[in-house]
Amino acid sequence: RRKGFRLEKGLRSEWYDKECDRPDANPYNIAQELDRDYGGSMYKIFGEEFFGAIAGAGTVRQPLCRADVTYDDELKATVSKSHNGQLLLWMSLDVKNRPPDHTYVIGCDICTGLGGAYTSNSVMEIIDVTIGEQVGEMAVNTMKPDDFADYCMAVGKWLGGAYLNWERNGGPGSEFTKQVLNRRYTNVFFSSRMFERGKHKIKVPGWYSEDKSKPVMFAEFKQAVVSGALRIRSDLLVKECHQYINVGGRIVHIAVARRAKDKDGKDGPDQGQAHGDRVIALGVAVQAVRDRPINID
């Protein structure tokens, strides 16, 4: 069950169970090797062990407060509590609305900011590294990538210079990256990428998600939660974790797996693309924590 196998699927032999319990076994390769299911065998990425750890810890709760964030040209933020504020906080602010003097990281996933029912969210997730907790979350689909970058950097400065990481893939990720560099926010995560057909590696700002790096990010996110090193607060984040599945050996969101096709059989514009952005944002935040660890192994 911890690996994601569905034990209620039918009769199972003792030999079959032992094969499933091999260290390298997972529902996908067992489906191919033993069930002859070459179609890919969908299964959830976050299994019973992950959700059991969250439920057992009892850490999911309503935010302590919501806040509005405004900032000047120098990205100096003013944070004010508001019942309808976009920024959800699981931390106690002092009388001047300042956060605890802890170490923080920020992880971001970026959308186009065009709004509408099929546009995914830009999401900012905040981890308090000192205590190993998710302490902040903000999601919006109407903020352009450069404006979202300013917002995240302003919050980062308010947190005392938080370590910033983001998924740099695609156009929105590139725009976000450009704004961070233009604004000279210096406390940013750098990842290694191969350059010129693998001849040498270069350091680039942000996290680049690809077929090899994405499973690593998900695995380390899961491990941090299961081990108790990271406590999850957001109920919306947990719900999005249920939506990621393995299809044909690739991690995808269920909305993408079922995305609508246009009349020519191609993907329609922005159709079915709304997905679990909170998961990606917290995943890249965990990568930042691992890069400068205090509490997460």
PDB file of C-alpha atoms in Angstrom:
ATOM      1  CA  ARG A   1       0.000   0.000   0.000  1.00  0.00           C
ATOM      2  CA  ARG A   2       2.866   2.402   0.808  1.00  0.00           C
ATOM      3  CA  LYS A   3       4.134   1.968  -2.757  1.00  0.00           C
ATOM      4  CA  GLY A   4       0.717   2.743  -4.229  1.00  0.00           C
ATOM      5  CA  PHE A   5      -0.488  -0.802  -5.029  1.00  0.00           C
ATOM      6  CA  ARG A   6      -4.246  -1.368  -4.934  1.00  0.00           C
ATOM      7  CA  LEU A   7      -4.653  -4.536  -2.875  1.00  0.00           C
ATOM      8  CA  GLU A   8      -8.409  -4.626  -3.507  1.00  0.00           C
ATOM      9  CA  LYS A   9      -7.878  -5.074  -7.244  1.00  0.00           C
ATOM     10  CA  GLY A  10      -8.400  -8.861  -7.070  1.00  0.00           C
ATOM     11  CA  LEU A  11      -6.956 -12.142  -5.790  1.00  0.00           C
ATOM     12  CA  ARG A  12      -3.227 -11.958  -5.158  1.00  0.00           C
ATOM     13  CA  SER A  13      -0.776 -14.824  -4.672  1.00  0.00           C
ATOM     14  CA  GLU A  14       1.991 -14.828  -2.084  1.00  0.00           C
ATOM     15  CA  TRP A  15       4.547 -14.917  -4.912  1.00  0.00           C
ATOM     16  CA  TYR A  16       2.921 -11.878  -6.579  1.00  0.00           C
ATOM     17  CA  ASP A  17       3.039  -9.941  -3.284  1.00  0.00           C
ATOM     18  CA  LYS A  18       6.729 -10.737  -2.895  1.00  0.00           C
ATOM     19  CA  GLU A  19       7.406  -9.499  -6.427  1.00  0.00           C
ATOM     20  CA  CYS A  20       5.575  -6.264  -5.638  1.00  0.00           C
ATOM     21  CA  ASP A  21       7.640  -5.892  -2.473  1.00  0.00           C
ATOM     22  CA  ARG A  22      10.990  -5.952  -4.308  1.00  0.00           C
ATOM     23  CA  PRO A  23      13.009  -2.772  -3.605  1.00  0.00           C
ATOM     24  CA  ASP A  24      12.847  -1.713  -7.269  1.00  0.00           C
ATOM     25  CA  ALA A  25       9.192  -2.642  -7.802  1.00  0.00           C
ATOM     26  CA  ASN A  26       6.417  -0.116  -8.342  1.00  0.00           C
ATOM     27  CA  PRO A  27       2.869  -0.330  -9.758  1.00  0.00           C
ATOM     28  CA  TYR A  28       4.067   0.755 -13.185  1.00  0.00           C
ATOM     29  CA  ASN A  29       6.793  -1.836 -13.778  1.00  0.00           C
ATOM     30  CA  ILE A  30       4.769  -4.626 -12.135  1.00  0.00           C
ATOM     31  CA  ALA A  31       1.878  -3.795 -14.475  1.00  0.00           C
ATOM     32  CA  GLN A  32       4.222  -4.215 -17.440  1.00  0.00           C
ATOM     33  CA  GLU A  33       6.242  -7.204 -16.241  1.00  0.00           C
ATOM     34  CA  LEU A  34       3.552  -9.318 -14.592  1.00  0.00           C
ATOM     35  CA  ASP A  35       0.149  -7.993 -15.655  1.00  0.00           C
ATOM     36  CA  ARG A  36       1.179  -7.422 -19.292  1.00  0.00           C
ATOM     37  CA  ASP A  37      -0.444  -4.004 -19.069  1.00  0.00           C
ATOM     38  CA  TYR A  38       1.731  -2.069 -21.502  1.00  0.00           C
ATOM     39  CA  GLY A  39      -0.664   0.855 -21.575  1.00  0.00           C
ATOM     40  CA  GLY A  40       0.990   2.385 -18.566  1.00  0.00           C
ATOM     41  CA  SER A  41      -1.056   1.520 -15.455  1.00  0.00           C
ATOM     42  CA  MET A  42      -2.026   4.836 -13.872  1.00  0.00           C
ATOM     43  CA  TYR A  43      -1.346   5.162 -10.163  1.00  0.00           C
ATOM     44  CA  LYS A  44      -1.104   8.022  -7.692  1.00  0.00           C
ATOM     45  CA  ILE A  45       2.313   9.498  -7.047  1.00  0.00           C
ATOM     46  CA  PHE A  46       1.581  10.319  -3.409  1.00  0.00           C
ATOM     47  CA  GLY A  47       0.482   7.066  -1.780  1.00  0.00           C
ATOM     48  CA  GLU A  48      -1.008   5.913   1.488  1.00  0.00           C
ATOM     49  CA  GLU A  49       2.201   6.393   3.463  1.00  0.00           C
ATOM     50  CA  PHE A  50       2.363  10.067   2.477  1.00  0.00           C
ATOM     51  CA  PHE A  51      -1.267  10.891   3.286  1.00  0.00           C
ATOM     52  CA  GLY A  52      -1.139   8.733   6.400  1.00  0.00           C
ATOM     53  CA  ALA A  53       1.827  10.736   7.672  1.00  0.00           C
ATOM     54  CA  ILE A  54      -0.064  14.004   7.148  1.00  0.00           C
ATOM     55  CA  ALA A  55      -3.216  12.674   8.809  1.00  0.00           C
ATOM     56  CA  GLY A  56      -1.251  11.158  11.679  1.00  0.00           C
ATOM     57  CA  ALA A  57       0.634  14.375  12.341  1.00  0.00           C
ATOM     58  CA  GLY A  58      -2.623  16.360  12.316  1.00  0.00           C
ATOM     59  CA  THR A  59      -0.878  19.466  11.004  1.00  0.00           C
ATOM     60  CA  VAL A  60      -3.396  20.564   8.340  1.00  0.00           C
ATOM     61  CA  ARG A  61      -5.398  23.516   9.602  1.00  0.00           C
ATOM     62  CA  GLN A  62      -6.904  26.857   8.694  1.00  0.00           C
ATOM     63  CA  PRO A  63      -4.401  29.721   8.379  1.00  0.00           C
ATOM     64  CA  LEU A  64      -3.794  31.861  11.432  1.00  0.00           C
ATOM     65  CA  CYS A  65      -4.416  34.945   9.300  1.00  0.00           C
ATOM     66  CA  ARG A  66      -4.681  36.273   5.754  1.00  0.00           C
ATOM     67  CA  ALA A  67      -2.753  39.305   4.583  1.00  0.00           C
ATOM     68  CA  ASP A  68      -2.516  41.884   1.818  1.00  0.00           C
ATOM     69  CA  VAL A  69       0.950  42.743   0.536  1.00  0.00           C
ATOM     70  CA  THR A  70       1.859  46.067  -1.052  1.00  0.00           C
ATOM     71  CA  TYR A  71       5.363  47.256  -1.931  1.00  0.00           C
ATOM     72  CA  ASP A  72       7.243  50.234  -3.260  1.00  0.00           C
ATOM     73  CA  ASP A  73       9.673  50.547  -6.179  1.00  0.00           C
ATOM     74  CA  GLU A  74      12.451  49.086  -4.029  1.00  0.00           C
ATOM     75  CA  LEU A  75      10.254  46.054  -3.224  1.00  0.00           C
ATOM     76  CA  LYS A  76       9.946  47.047   0.420  1.00  0.00           C
ATOM     77  CA  ALA A  77       6.742  45.332   1.518  1.00  0.00           C
ATOM     78  CA  THR A  78       3.932  46.507   3.735  1.00  0.00           C
ATOM     79  CA  VAL A  79       1.929  43.577   5.094  1.00  0.00           C
ATOM     80  CA  SER A  80      -1.512  44.138   6.589  1.00  0.00           C
ATOM     81  CA  LYS A  81      -3.930  41.560   7.918  1.00  0.00           C
ATOM     82  CA  SER A  82      -7.149  41.235   5.919  1.00  0.00           C
ATOM     83  CA  HIS A  83     -10.066  38.798   5.917  1.00  0.00           C
ATOM     84  CA  ASN A  84      -9.823  38.610   2.111  1.00  0.00           C
ATOM     85  CA  GLY A  85      -6.046  38.802   1.794  1.00  0.00           C
ATOM     86  CA  GLN A  86      -4.348  36.712  -0.904  1.00  0.00           C
ATOM     87  CA  LEU A  87      -1.475  35.600   1.324  1.00  0.00           C
ATOM     88  CA  LEU A  88      -2.371  32.789   3.733  1.00  0.00           C
ATOM     89  CA  LEU A  89      -0.119  32.619   6.805  1.00  0.00           C
ATOM     90  CA  TRP A  90       0.417  29.922   9.401  1.00  0.00           C
ATOM     91  CA  MET A  91       2.690  32.081  11.535  1.00  0.00           C
ATOM     92  CA  SER A  92       2.160  34.618  14.293  1.00  0.00           C
ATOM     93  CA  LEU A  93       3.060  38.187  13.373  1.00  0.00           C
ATOM     94  CA  ASP A  94       4.173  40.757  15.942  1.00  0.00           C
ATOM     95  CA  VAL A  95       2.402  44.050  16.612  1.00  0.00           C
ATOM     96  CA  LYS A  96       4.087  45.580  13.546  1.00  0.00           C
ATOM     97  CA  ASN A  97       3.035  42.638  11.354  1.00  0.00           C
ATOM     98  CA  ARG A  98       6.592  41.294  11.167  1.00  0.00           C
ATOM     99  CA  PRO A  99       7.299  37.547  10.906  1.00  0.00           C
ATOM    100  CA  PRO A 100       9.336  35.509  13.394  1.00  0.00           C
ATOM    101  CA  ASP A 101      13.094  35.958  13.009  1.00  0.00           C
ATOM    102  CA  HIS A 102      13.610  32.568  11.336  1.00  0.00           C
ATOM    103  CA  THR A 103      15.153  31.237   8.119  1.00  0.00           C
ATOM    104  CA  TYR A 104      12.710  30.963   5.198  1.00  0.00           C
ATOM    105  CA  VAL A 105      12.599  29.645   1.662  1.00  0.00           C
ATOM    106  CA  ILE A 106      10.080  30.520  -1.042  1.00  0.00           C
ATOM    107  CA  GLY A 107       9.103  28.179  -3.875  1.00  0.00           C
ATOM    108  CA  CYS A 108       7.112  29.349  -6.906  1.00  0.00           C
ATOM    109  CA  ASP A 109       5.251  27.937  -9.880  1.00  0.00           C
ATOM    110  CA  ILE A 110       4.366  30.482 -12.546  1.00  0.00           C
ATOM    111  CA  CYS A 111       1.456  30.778 -14.989  1.00  0.00           C
ATOM    112  CA  THR A 112       0.701  33.243 -17.780  1.00  0.00           C
ATOM    113  CA  GLY A 113      -1.514  35.407 -15.558  1.00  0.00           C
ATOM    114  CA  LEU A 114      -4.221  35.700 -18.204  1.00  0.00           C
ATOM    115  CA  GLY A 115      -7.045  34.610 -15.899  1.00  0.00           C
ATOM    116  CA  GLY A 116     -10.036  32.536 -16.950  1.00  0.00           C
ATOM    117  CA  ALA A 117     -11.321  29.086 -16.078  1.00  0.00           C
ATOM    118  CA  TYR A 118      -8.552  27.174 -17.858  1.00  0.00           C
ATOM    119  CA  THR A 119      -5.569  29.219 -16.695  1.00  0.00           C
ATOM    120  CA  SER A 120      -3.481  27.599 -13.994  1.00  0.00           C
ATOM    121  CA  ASN A 121      -2.352  29.469 -10.890  1.00  0.00           C
ATOM    122  CA  SER A 122       0.878  31.163 -10.083  1.00  0.00           C
ATOM    123  CA  VAL A 123       1.656  29.900  -6.599  1.00  0.00           C
ATOM    124  CA  MET A 124       4.062  30.957  -3.875  1.00  0.00           C
ATOM    125  CA  GLU A 125       4.764  28.558  -1.009  1.00  0.00           C
ATOM    126  CA  ILE A 126       6.773  29.523   2.080  1.00  0.00           C
ATOM    127  CA  ILE A 127       8.659  27.093   4.314  1.00  0.00           C
ATOM    128  CA  ASP A 128      10.023  28.098   7.713  1.00  0.00           C
ATOM    129  CA  VAL A 129      13.274  26.128   7.631  1.00  0.00           C
ATOM    130  CA  THR A 130      13.982  26.763  11.311  1.00  0.00           C
ATOM    131  CA  ILE A 131      10.947  24.768  12.441  1.00  0.00           C
ATOM    132  CA  GLY A 132      10.324  22.663   9.306  1.00  0.00           C
ATOM    133  CA  GLU A 133       6.815  23.911   8.520  1.00  0.00           C
ATOM    134  CA  GLN A 134       4.848  25.274   5.593  1.00  0.00           C
ATOM    135  CA  VAL A 135       3.918  28.736   6.879  1.00  0.00           C
ATOM    136  CA  GLY A 136       2.646  30.633   3.844  1.00  0.00           C
ATOM    137  CA  GLU A 137       0.780  30.191   0.570  1.00  0.00           C
ATOM    138  CA  MET A 138      -0.528  32.454  -2.156  1.00  0.00           C
ATOM    139  CA  ALA A 139      -2.255  31.466  -5.427  1.00  0.00           C
ATOM    140  CA  VAL A 140      -3.446  33.762  -8.220  1.00  0.00           C
ATOM    141  CA  ASN A 141      -4.089  33.379 -11.959  1.00  0.00           C
ATOM    142  CA  THR A 142      -4.428  37.058 -12.904  1.00  0.00           C
ATOM    143  CA  MET A 143      -0.903  38.293 -12.122  1.00  0.00           C
ATOM    144  CA  LYS A 144       1.616  38.483 -14.963  1.00  0.00           C
ATOM    145  CA  PRO A 145       4.936  36.679 -14.389  1.00  0.00           C
ATOM    146  CA  ASP A 146       7.014  39.852 -13.915  1.00  0.00           C
ATOM    147  CA  ASP A 147       4.483  41.264 -11.433  1.00  0.00           C
ATOM    148  CA  PHE A 148       4.347  37.927  -9.634  1.00  0.00           C
ATOM    149  CA  ALA A 149       8.157  37.953  -9.425  1.00  0.00           C
ATOM    150  CA  ASP A 150       8.036  41.402  -7.799  1.00  0.00           C
ATOM    151  CA  TYR A 151       5.415  40.160  -5.327  1.00  0.00           C
ATOM    152  CA  CYS A 152       7.504  37.117  -4.374  1.00  0.00           C
ATOM    153  CA  MET A 153      10.703  39.149  -4.008  1.00  0.00           C
ATOM    154  CA  ALA A 154       8.895  41.716  -1.847  1.00  0.00           C
ATOM    155  CA  VAL A 155       7.625  38.946   0.426  1.00  0.00           C
ATOM    156  CA  GLY A 156      11.129  37.471   0.432  1.00  0.00           C
ATOM    157  CA  LYS A 157      12.570  40.766   1.651  1.00  0.00           C
ATOM    158  CA  TRP A 158       9.827  41.002   4.283  1.00  0.00           C
ATOM    159  CA  LEU A 159      10.918  37.559   5.502  1.00  0.00           C
ATOM    160  CA  GLY A 160      14.456  38.815   5.981  1.00  0.00           C
ATOM    161  CA  GLY A 161      15.845  37.824   2.595  1.00  0.00           C
ATOM    162  CA  ALA A 162      14.230  34.431   1.983  1.00  0.00           C
ATOM    163  CA  TYR A 163      15.988  31.952  -0.291  1.00  0.00           C
ATOM    164  CA  LEU A 164      13.983  32.025  -3.546  1.00  0.00           C
ATOM    165  CA  ASN A 165      13.453  29.145  -5.985  1.00  0.00           C
ATOM    166  CA  TRP A 166      11.011  28.727  -8.876  1.00  0.00           C
ATOM    167  CA  GLU A 167      10.198  26.433 -11.779  1.00  0.00           C
ATOM    168  CA  ARG A 168      11.851  28.217 -14.696  1.00  0.00           C
ATOM    169  CA  ASN A 169      10.265  26.138 -17.510  1.00  0.00           C
ATOM    170  CA  GLY A 170       8.420  27.792 -20.389  1.00  0.00           C
ATOM    171  CA  GLY A 171       7.622  31.381 -21.219  1.00  0.00           C
ATOM    172  CA  PRO A 172       6.213  32.383 -17.810  1.00  0.00           C
ATOM    173  CA  GLY A 173       9.222  30.850 -16.050  1.00  0.00           C
ATOM    174  CA  SER A 174      11.585  32.747 -18.337  1.00  0.00           C
ATOM    175  CA  GLU A 175       9.788  36.050 -17.695  1.00  0.00           C
ATOM    176  CA  PHE A 176       9.902  35.431 -13.944  1.00  0.00           C
ATOM    177  CA  THR A 177      13.640  34.628 -14.168  1.00  0.00           C
ATOM    178  CA  LYS A 178      14.373  37.774 -16.166  1.00  0.00           C
ATOM    179  CA  GLN A 179      12.576  39.948 -13.623  1.00  0.00           C
ATOM    180  CA  VAL A 180      14.448  38.391 -10.695  1.00  0.00           C
ATOM    181  CA  LEU A 181      17.751  39.053 -12.427  1.00  0.00           C
ATOM    182  CA  ASN A 182      16.744  42.598 -13.412  1.00  0.00           C
ATOM    183  CA  ARG A 183      15.725  43.349  -9.825  1.00  0.00           C
ATOM    184  CA  ARG A 184      19.009  41.846  -8.568  1.00  0.00           C
ATOM    185  CA  TYR A 185      17.447  39.723  -5.871  1.00  0.00           C
ATOM    186  CA  THR A 186      20.593  37.840  -4.936  1.00  0.00           C
ATOM    187  CA  ASN A 187      19.447  35.062  -2.582  1.00  0.00           C
ATOM    188  CA  VAL A 188      18.287  32.661  -5.296  1.00  0.00           C
ATOM    189  CA  PHE A 189      18.624  28.940  -5.996  1.00  0.00           C
ATOM    190  CA  PHE A 190      20.880  27.855  -8.862  1.00  0.00           C
ATOM    191  CA  SER A 191      20.597  24.474 -10.563  1.00  0.00           C
ATOM    192  CA  SER A 192      23.007  22.664 -12.890  1.00  0.00           C
ATOM    193  CA  ARG A 193      22.146  22.085 -16.550  1.00  0.00           C
ATOM    194  CA  MET A 194      24.057  20.429 -19.340  1.00  0.00           C
ATOM    195  CA  PHE A 195      25.163  22.804 -22.092  1.00  0.00           C
ATOM    196  CA  GLU A 196      26.270  22.179 -25.670  1.00  0.00           C
ATOM    197  CA  ARG A 197      25.190  18.550 -25.920  1.00  0.00           C
ATOM    198  CA  GLY A 198      26.471  17.520 -22.537  1.00  0.00           C
ATOM    199  CA  LYS A 199      30.012  18.842 -22.859  1.00  0.00           C
ATOM    200  CA  HIS A 200      29.864  20.742 -19.589  1.00  0.00           C
ATOM    201  CA  LYS A 201      27.463  21.940 -16.912  1.00  0.00           C
ATOM    202  CA  ILE A 202      26.361  25.502 -16.306  1.00  0.00           C
ATOM    203  CA  LYS A 203      24.606  27.028 -13.307  1.00  0.00           C
ATOM    204  CA  VAL A 204      21.235  28.639 -14.018  1.00  0.00           C
ATOM    205  CA  PRO A 205      18.869  30.409 -11.611  1.00  0.00           C
ATOM    206  CA  GLY A 206      15.741  28.499 -10.647  1.00  0.00           C
ATOM    207  CA  TRP A 207      14.701  24.866 -10.893  1.00  0.00           C
ATOM    208  CA  TYR A 208      14.332  23.285 -14.330  1.00  0.00           C
ATOM    209  CA  SER A 209      11.756  20.482 -14.308  1.00  0.00           C
ATOM    210  CA  GLU A 210      12.372  17.665 -16.797  1.00  0.00           C
ATOM    211  CA  ASP A 211      11.902  13.894 -17.061  1.00  0.00           C
ATOM    212  CA  LYS A 212      14.928  13.175 -14.848  1.00  0.00           C
ATOM    213  CA  SER A 213      14.623  15.959 -12.298  1.00  0.00           C
ATOM    214  CA  LYS A 214      10.853  15.881 -11.743  1.00  0.00           C
ATOM    215  CA  PRO A 215      10.716  12.384 -10.143  1.00  0.00           C
ATOM    216  CA  VAL A 216      13.591  13.391  -7.866  1.00  0.00           C
ATOM    217  CA  MET A 217      11.723  16.515  -6.776  1.00  0.00           C
ATOM    218  CA  PHE A 218       8.550  14.549  -6.031  1.00  0.00           C
ATOM    219  CA  ALA A 219      10.443  11.800  -4.187  1.00  0.00           C
ATOM    220  CA  GLU A 220      12.287  14.261  -1.955  1.00  0.00           C
ATOM    221  CA  PHE A 221       9.078  16.178  -1.263  1.00  0.00           C
ATOM    222  CA  LYS A 222       7.399  12.921  -0.199  1.00  0.00           C
ATOM    223  CA  GLN A 223      10.351  11.866   1.933  1.00  0.00           C
ATOM    224  CA  ALA A 224      10.428  15.186   3.777  1.00  0.00           C
ATOM    225  CA  VAL A 225       6.748  14.811   4.715  1.00  0.00           C
ATOM    226  CA  VAL A 226       6.835  11.092   5.549  1.00  0.00           C
ATOM    227  CA  SER A 227       9.929  11.502   7.739  1.00  0.00           C
ATOM    228  CA  GLY A 228       8.275  14.351   9.645  1.00  0.00           C
ATOM    229  CA  ALA A 229      10.950  16.854   8.591  1.00  0.00           C
ATOM    230  CA  LEU A 230       8.310  18.991   6.842  1.00  0.00           C
ATOM    231  CA  ARG A 231       4.842  19.647   8.241  1.00  0.00           C
ATOM    232  CA  ILE A 232       2.080  20.542   5.786  1.00  0.00           C
ATOM    233  CA  ARG A 233      -0.548  23.133   6.739  1.00  0.00           C
ATOM    234  CA  SER A 234      -2.597  23.775   3.586  1.00  0.00           C
ATOM    235  CA  ASP A 235      -5.658  21.628   2.938  1.00  0.00           C
ATOM    236  CA  LEU A 236      -5.711  22.813  -0.693  1.00  0.00           C
ATOM    237  CA  LEU A 237      -2.144  21.599  -1.142  1.00  0.00           C
ATOM    238  CA  VAL A 238      -3.020  18.151   0.222  1.00  0.00           C
ATOM    239  CA  LYS A 239      -5.987  17.930  -2.142  1.00  0.00           C
ATOM    240  CA  GLU A 240      -3.731  18.746  -5.096  1.00  0.00           C
ATOM    241  CA  CYS A 241      -1.317  15.993  -4.039  1.00  0.00           C
ATOM    242  CA  HIS A 242      -4.130  13.500  -4.732  1.00  0.00           C
ATOM    243  CA  GLN A 243      -4.232  14.695  -8.356  1.00  0.00           C
ATOM    244  CA  TYR A 244      -0.759  13.643  -9.489  1.00  0.00           C
ATOM    245  CA  ILE A 245      -0.469  10.265 -11.204  1.00  0.00           C
ATOM    246  CA  ASN A 246       2.057   8.139 -13.058  1.00  0.00           C
ATOM    247  CA  VAL A 247       1.115   7.482 -16.669  1.00  0.00           C
ATOM    248  CA  GLY A 248       3.480   5.432 -18.768  1.00  0.00           C
ATOM    249  CA  GLY A 249       6.345   6.160 -16.411  1.00  0.00           C
ATOM    250  CA  ARG A 250       5.781   9.938 -16.416  1.00  0.00           C
ATOM    251  CA  ILE A 251       4.468  12.148 -13.627  1.00  0.00           C
ATOM    252  CA  VAL A 252       1.472  14.164 -14.808  1.00  0.00           C
ATOM    253  CA  HIS A 253      -1.501  15.951 -13.327  1.00  0.00           C
ATOM    254  CA  ILE A 254      -4.788  14.157 -13.878  1.00  0.00           C
ATOM    255  CA  ALA A 255      -6.254  17.215 -15.650  1.00  0.00           C
ATOM    256  CA  VAL A 256      -3.428  17.076 -18.171  1.00  0.00           C
ATOM    257  CA  ALA A 257      -3.884  13.321 -18.645  1.00  0.00           C
ATOM    258  CA  ARG A 258      -7.542  13.927 -19.491  1.00  0.00           C
ATOM    259  CA  ARG A 259      -7.077  17.203 -21.356  1.00  0.00           C
ATOM    260  CA  ALA A 260      -9.557  18.113 -24.037  1.00  0.00           C
ATOM    261  CA  LYS A 261      -8.661  17.921 -27.706  1.00  0.00           C
ATOM    262  CA  ASP A 262      -9.761  20.327 -30.401  1.00  0.00           C
ATOM    263  CA  LYS A 263     -11.473  19.213 -33.595  1.00  0.00           C
ATOM    264  CA  ASP A 264      -8.128  18.395 -35.248  1.00  0.00           C
ATOM    265  CA  GLY A 265      -7.112  16.109 -32.389  1.00  0.00           C
ATOM    266  CA  LYS A 266      -4.590  18.584 -31.022  1.00  0.00           C
ATOM    267  CA  ASP A 267      -4.493  20.237 -27.626  1.00  0.00           C
ATOM    268  CA  GLY A 268      -6.860  23.160 -27.468  1.00  0.00           C
ATOM    269  CA  PRO A 269      -5.517  26.512 -26.215  1.00  0.00           C
ATOM    270  CA  ASP A 270      -5.115  26.393 -22.431  1.00  0.00           C
ATOM    271  CA  GLN A 271      -7.603  23.516 -22.246  1.00  0.00           C
ATOM    272  CA  GLY A 272      -7.187  21.148 -19.338  1.00  0.00           C
ATOM    273  CA  GLN A 273      -4.017  22.892 -18.254  1.00  0.00           C
ATOM    274  CA  ALA A 274      -5.159  24.002 -14.795  1.00  0.00           C
ATOM    275  CA  HIS A 275      -3.151  21.740 -12.521  1.00  0.00           C
ATOM    276  CA  GLY A 276      -1.646  21.189  -9.078  1.00  0.00           C
ATOM    277  CA  ASP A 277       0.556  24.255  -8.966  1.00  0.00           C
ATOM    278  CA  ARG A 278       0.794  24.242  -5.161  1.00  0.00           C
ATOM    279  CA  VAL A 279       2.546  20.876  -5.342  1.00  0.00           C
ATOM    280  CA  ILE A 280       5.153  22.130  -7.804  1.00  0.00           C
ATOM    281  CA  ALA A 281       5.731  25.320  -5.811  1.00  0.00           C
ATOM    282  CA  LEU A 282       6.278  23.433  -2.556  1.00  0.00           C
ATOM    283  CA  GLY A 283       8.384  20.853  -4.372  1.00  0.00           C
ATOM    284  CA  VAL A 284      10.837  23.489  -5.595  1.00  0.00           C
ATOM    285  CA  ALA A 285      10.788  25.048  -2.120  1.00  0.00           C
ATOM    286  CA  VAL A 286      11.925  21.692  -0.707  1.00  0.00           C
ATOM    287  CA  GLN A 287      14.782  21.699  -3.234  1.00  0.00           C
ATOM    288  CA  ALA A 288      15.844  25.094  -1.888  1.00  0.00           C
ATOM    289  CA  VAL A 289      15.690  23.797   1.679  1.00  0.00           C
ATOM    290  CA  ARG A 290      17.819  20.805   0.742  1.00  0.00           C
ATOM    291  CA  ASP A 291      20.342  23.134  -0.872  1.00  0.00           C
ATOM    292  CA  ARG A 292      20.710  25.095   2.365  1.00  0.00           C
ATOM    293  CA  PRO A 293      19.478  22.657   5.003  1.00  0.00           C
ATOM    294  CA  ILE A 294      18.716  23.316   8.624  1.00  0.00           C
ATOM    295  CA  ASN A 295      15.953  20.874   9.381  1.00  0.00           C
ATOM    296  CA  ILE A 296      15.246  18.790   6.256  1.00  0.00           C
ATOM    297  CA  ASP A 297      17.690  15.982   5.427  1.00  0.00           C
TER     298      ASP A 297
END
